[in-house]
Coordinates of C-alpha atoms and ligand atoms in Angstrom, one line a residue:
M6 CA -19.3 51.3 -59.8
R7 CA -21.5 48.6 -58.3
W8 CA -21.6 45.0 -57.2
F9 CA -22.0 42.3 -59.8
K10 CA -22.8 38.7 -58.8
A11 CA -20.7 36.3 -60.8
D12 CA -20.4 32.5 -61.3
L13 CA -17.2 32.1 -63.3
H14 CA -17.0 28.3 -63.5
I15 CA -19.9 26.7 -65.3
H16 CA -19.9 23.7 -67.7
S17 CA -22.1 23.4 -70.8
V18 CA -23.3 20.3 -72.7
L19 CA -19.8 20.1 -74.2
S20 CA -18.3 18.8 -71.0
P21 CA -18.7 15.0 -71.1
C22 CA -19.3 14.9 -67.3
G23 CA -21.9 17.6 -67.6
G24 CA -25.6 17.1 -67.9
L25 CA -27.3 17.4 -71.3
E26 CA -29.8 19.6 -69.4
M27 CA -27.2 22.4 -69.5
S28 CA -28.6 24.0 -72.7
P29 CA -28.0 27.7 -73.3
Q30 CA -31.6 28.6 -72.5
A31 CA -31.8 26.5 -69.3
V32 CA -28.4 27.8 -68.0
M33 CA -29.4 31.4 -68.5
E34 CA -32.8 30.9 -66.9
Q35 CA -31.2 29.3 -63.9
A36 CA -28.6 32.0 -63.7
Q37 CA -31.2 34.7 -63.9
Q38 CA -33.3 33.1 -61.1
N39 CA -30.2 33.2 -58.9
H40 CA -29.5 36.9 -59.8
I41 CA -26.2 35.9 -61.5
E42 CA -25.2 38.8 -63.8
I43 CA -21.9 37.5 -65.0
I44 CA -21.2 33.9 -66.0
A45 CA -18.2 32.2 -67.6
I46 CA -18.8 29.1 -69.6
T47 CA -15.7 26.9 -68.8
D48 CA -15.8 23.6 -70.5
H49 CA -12.9 21.2 -70.2
N50 CA -10.2 22.1 -72.6
S51 CA -12.5 23.7 -75.2
L52 CA -14.3 27.0 -75.9
A53 CA -16.4 25.6 -78.7
N54 CA -19.8 26.5 -77.1
C55 CA -19.0 30.0 -75.8
L56 CA -20.2 32.1 -78.7
E57 CA -23.6 30.3 -79.0
Y58 CA -24.2 30.5 -75.3
E59 CA -23.3 34.2 -75.4
K60 CA -26.2 34.8 -77.9
I61 CA -28.7 33.6 -75.4
A62 CA -27.0 35.3 -72.5
K63 CA -27.5 38.6 -74.2
E64 CA -31.2 38.0 -74.5
F65 CA -31.2 37.5 -70.7
G66 CA -29.1 40.6 -70.1
I67 CA -26.4 38.3 -68.6
K68 CA -22.7 39.0 -69.4
L69 CA -21.0 35.9 -70.7
I70 CA -17.3 35.7 -70.3
Y71 CA -15.4 33.4 -72.7
G72 CA -13.7 30.8 -70.5
V73 CA -12.2 27.3 -70.4
E74 CA -11.1 24.9 -67.7
V75 CA -7.6 23.7 -68.8
Q76 CA -6.2 20.4 -67.6
T77 CA -2.4 20.7 -67.7
A78 CA 0.0 17.8 -68.1
E79 CA 0.2 17.5 -64.3
E80 CA -3.6 17.1 -64.2
V81 CA -4.1 20.6 -62.7
H82 CA -7.3 22.4 -63.5
A83 CA -7.2 26.1 -64.1
I84 CA -9.9 28.5 -65.2
V85 CA -8.8 30.9 -68.0
L86 CA -11.0 33.9 -69.0
F87 CA -10.8 36.3 -71.9
D88 CA -12.4 39.6 -72.9
K89 CA -11.7 39.2 -76.6
W90 CA -13.1 36.4 -78.6
L91 CA -10.2 36.4 -81.1
E92 CA -7.7 35.9 -78.4
A93 CA -9.9 33.3 -76.7
K94 CA -10.3 31.4 -79.9
E95 CA -6.6 31.4 -80.7
F96 CA -5.8 30.2 -77.2
G97 CA -8.5 27.5 -77.6
D98 CA -7.1 26.3 -80.9
N99 CA -3.6 26.0 -79.5
L100 CA -5.0 24.2 -76.4
Y101 CA -6.9 21.8 -78.6
N102 CA -3.8 21.0 -80.6
S103 CA -1.9 20.3 -77.3
L104 CA -4.5 17.7 -76.2
L105 CA -3.4 14.1 -76.2
P106 CA -4.9 12.5 -79.3
I107 CA -7.4 10.3 -77.5
E108 CA -11.0 9.8 -78.6
N109 CA -13.9 10.3 -76.2
D110 CA -15.8 7.3 -75.1
P111 CA -19.4 8.6 -74.9
D112 CA -20.6 5.4 -73.2
F113 CA -18.2 5.9 -70.4
F114 CA -17.8 9.7 -70.1
G115 CA -20.9 11.0 -71.9
D116 CA -21.3 12.9 -75.1
Q117 CA -19.4 16.1 -75.9
V118 CA -22.0 18.2 -77.7
V119 CA -21.3 21.3 -79.7
I120 CA -24.7 23.1 -79.8
N121 CA -26.0 26.3 -81.3
A122 CA -28.2 29.0 -79.8
A123 CA -31.3 27.3 -81.2
E124 CA -30.3 24.2 -79.2
E125 CA -29.6 22.1 -82.3
I126 CA -26.6 19.7 -82.2
V127 CA -23.9 21.1 -84.5
R128 CA -21.5 18.2 -83.9
F129 CA -20.1 15.8 -81.4
E130 CA -16.5 16.6 -80.3
E131 CA -14.6 13.4 -80.8
R132 CA -11.3 14.2 -79.1
A133 CA -11.5 13.4 -75.4
L134 CA -11.8 16.7 -73.6
I135 CA -11.5 15.2 -70.2
N136 CA -7.9 14.6 -70.7
S137 CA -4.7 16.5 -70.3
S138 CA -3.0 19.0 -72.4
M139 CA 0.7 18.4 -73.1
W140 CA 1.3 21.9 -71.6
T141 CA 2.8 21.9 -68.2
F142 CA 1.3 24.3 -65.6
E143 CA 4.1 26.8 -66.3
E144 CA 3.7 26.5 -70.1
M145 CA -0.1 27.1 -69.7
L146 CA 0.6 30.3 -67.7
D147 CA 2.8 31.5 -70.6
M148 CA 0.1 30.8 -73.1
V149 CA -2.4 32.6 -71.0
D150 CA -0.1 35.6 -71.0
A151 CA 0.5 35.4 -74.7
Y152 CA -3.3 35.7 -75.4
N153 CA -4.0 38.3 -72.7
G154 CA -6.1 35.9 -70.6
F155 CA -6.8 35.8 -66.9
V156 CA -6.0 32.6 -65.1
F157 CA -6.8 31.3 -61.6
P158 CA -6.2 27.7 -60.4
A159 CA -9.6 26.0 -60.1
H160 CA -11.1 24.5 -56.9
I161 CA -7.8 24.6 -55.0
D162 CA -9.4 22.9 -52.0
A163 CA -10.4 19.8 -54.0
T164 CA -8.6 16.6 -53.4
A165 CA -8.1 15.9 -57.1
Y166 CA -7.2 17.9 -60.1
S167 CA -6.3 21.0 -58.0
V168 CA -2.9 22.6 -58.1
I169 CA -2.4 21.8 -54.4
A170 CA -3.4 18.1 -54.8
Q171 CA -1.3 17.7 -57.9
L172 CA 1.8 19.8 -57.3
G173 CA 1.6 20.2 -53.5
F174 CA 1.8 24.0 -53.7
I175 CA 1.0 27.0 -55.8
P176 CA 4.0 28.1 -57.9
E177 CA 5.0 31.7 -57.5
H178 CA 4.0 33.5 -60.7
K179 CA 3.1 37.1 -61.4
S180 CA -0.1 35.9 -63.2
I181 CA -1.5 34.1 -60.2
I182 CA -3.3 36.6 -58.1
A183 CA -6.5 34.7 -57.4
V184 CA -7.5 31.1 -56.6
G185 CA -10.8 29.3 -57.1
L186 CA -12.7 27.6 -54.3
T187 CA -15.4 25.0 -54.3
A188 CA -18.9 25.7 -53.0
K189 CA -18.1 23.6 -50.0
C190 CA -14.7 25.2 -49.0
D191 CA -14.5 26.4 -45.4
I192 CA -11.9 29.1 -45.8
D193 CA -10.9 29.2 -42.1
K194 CA -10.1 25.6 -42.2
L195 CA -8.2 26.0 -45.4
L196 CA -6.1 28.9 -44.1
A197 CA -5.4 27.0 -40.9
V198 CA -3.5 24.4 -43.1
Y199 CA -2.3 26.6 -45.9
G200 CA -1.7 30.0 -44.3
Y201 CA 0.2 31.3 -47.4
L202 CA -3.0 31.3 -49.3
E203 CA -4.0 34.5 -47.5
K204 CA -2.1 36.6 -50.1
Y205 CA -4.5 35.4 -52.9
T206 CA -7.9 36.7 -53.7
F207 CA -10.5 33.9 -53.4
I208 CA -13.0 33.3 -56.2
R209 CA -15.8 30.9 -55.2
N210 CA -17.8 29.3 -58.1
S211 CA -20.4 26.6 -58.5
D212 CA -18.4 24.5 -61.0
A213 CA -21.9 23.6 -62.1
H214 CA -22.2 20.4 -64.2
Y215 CA -26.0 20.4 -63.6
L216 CA -28.6 23.2 -63.6
A217 CA -29.4 23.1 -59.9
Q218 CA -25.8 23.9 -59.1
I219 CA -25.7 27.2 -60.9
G220 CA -25.5 30.0 -58.5
S221 CA -25.0 27.7 -55.5
A222 CA -21.7 29.4 -55.0
Y223 CA -20.7 32.7 -56.4
T224 CA -18.4 35.8 -56.1
E225 CA -19.5 39.4 -56.0
F226 CA -17.3 41.9 -57.8
Y227 CA -17.4 45.6 -57.3
L228 CA -16.7 46.9 -60.8
E229 CA -17.2 49.7 -63.3
E230 CA -18.4 47.3 -65.9
A231 CA -18.6 43.5 -66.4
T232 CA -15.3 42.7 -68.0
V233 CA -12.3 40.5 -67.3
A234 CA -10.1 43.6 -67.1
E235 CA -12.3 44.9 -64.3
I236 CA -12.3 41.6 -62.6
I237 CA -8.5 41.5 -62.6
K238 CA -8.5 45.0 -61.0
A239 CA -11.0 43.8 -58.4
C240 CA -8.7 40.8 -57.6
K241 CA -5.9 43.3 -57.1
R242 CA -8.1 45.6 -55.1
E243 CA -7.2 48.4 -57.5
D244 CA -9.0 51.8 -57.9
G245 CA -11.7 50.9 -55.4
R246 CA -12.6 47.6 -57.0
M247 CA -13.3 44.7 -54.6
T248 CA -14.5 41.1 -54.3
K249 CA -16.7 39.3 -51.8
I250 CA -17.4 35.5 -51.9
S251 CA -20.5 33.7 -50.9
S252 CA -20.5 31.7 -47.7
F253 CA -19.8 28.0 -47.9
K254 CA -22.5 25.3 -48.0
Ligands
ZN303 ZN1 -12.1 20.9 -62.4
ZN304 ZN1 -15.1 22.4 -63.7

């Protein structure tokens, strides 16, 4: 077993709020420069770019985990990760069908670009991804279970779109063993207000929308291999697996 440096919350050019500079090649170069060995591409409500980014990740020797940042009906953001593409894809298809049928406004939000490994535009996603699913937070957790995903609420210290900001608390659920933190989160201050968070494993990520943010925050995982199954074990502190987060900025 060894330590793997991971950034499990990174947006691609598919996220309307993300920079068009987030091409597969550029993302992997930036990750490599920051010694990130595991990344998850987590666009808003879509996994459409995961496979093409994975092709380039492999060239860099970086493990790409299939991910998505779901926005639930309560406007809670949660990161969902998968080991198997078939399960990821089916979850993603269901998620897409649960999105409110609103079209993206590229002038206001930016383009939602589906890209291939050669960095050619395949299509523009027309449905607004920066919108809510009709799934409630609880329904989302059930769907994650059904497709063997791993979920953690995103940026819980953020004042918007976090489970604490939207619901006021973190619902008790067997699937929630870890919570995501922003790069800026001061854990001591957070725990002083929300002492009950101590029982969760913290996962700090960059939530990068622009290249310079990649690796600005990360989590190290002590694992046998770079898989979601192993990351879950590390979050549970099982069989010698562990986690360690970067200090805040
Ligand atoms: Zn978010
Ligand atoms: Zn995000």
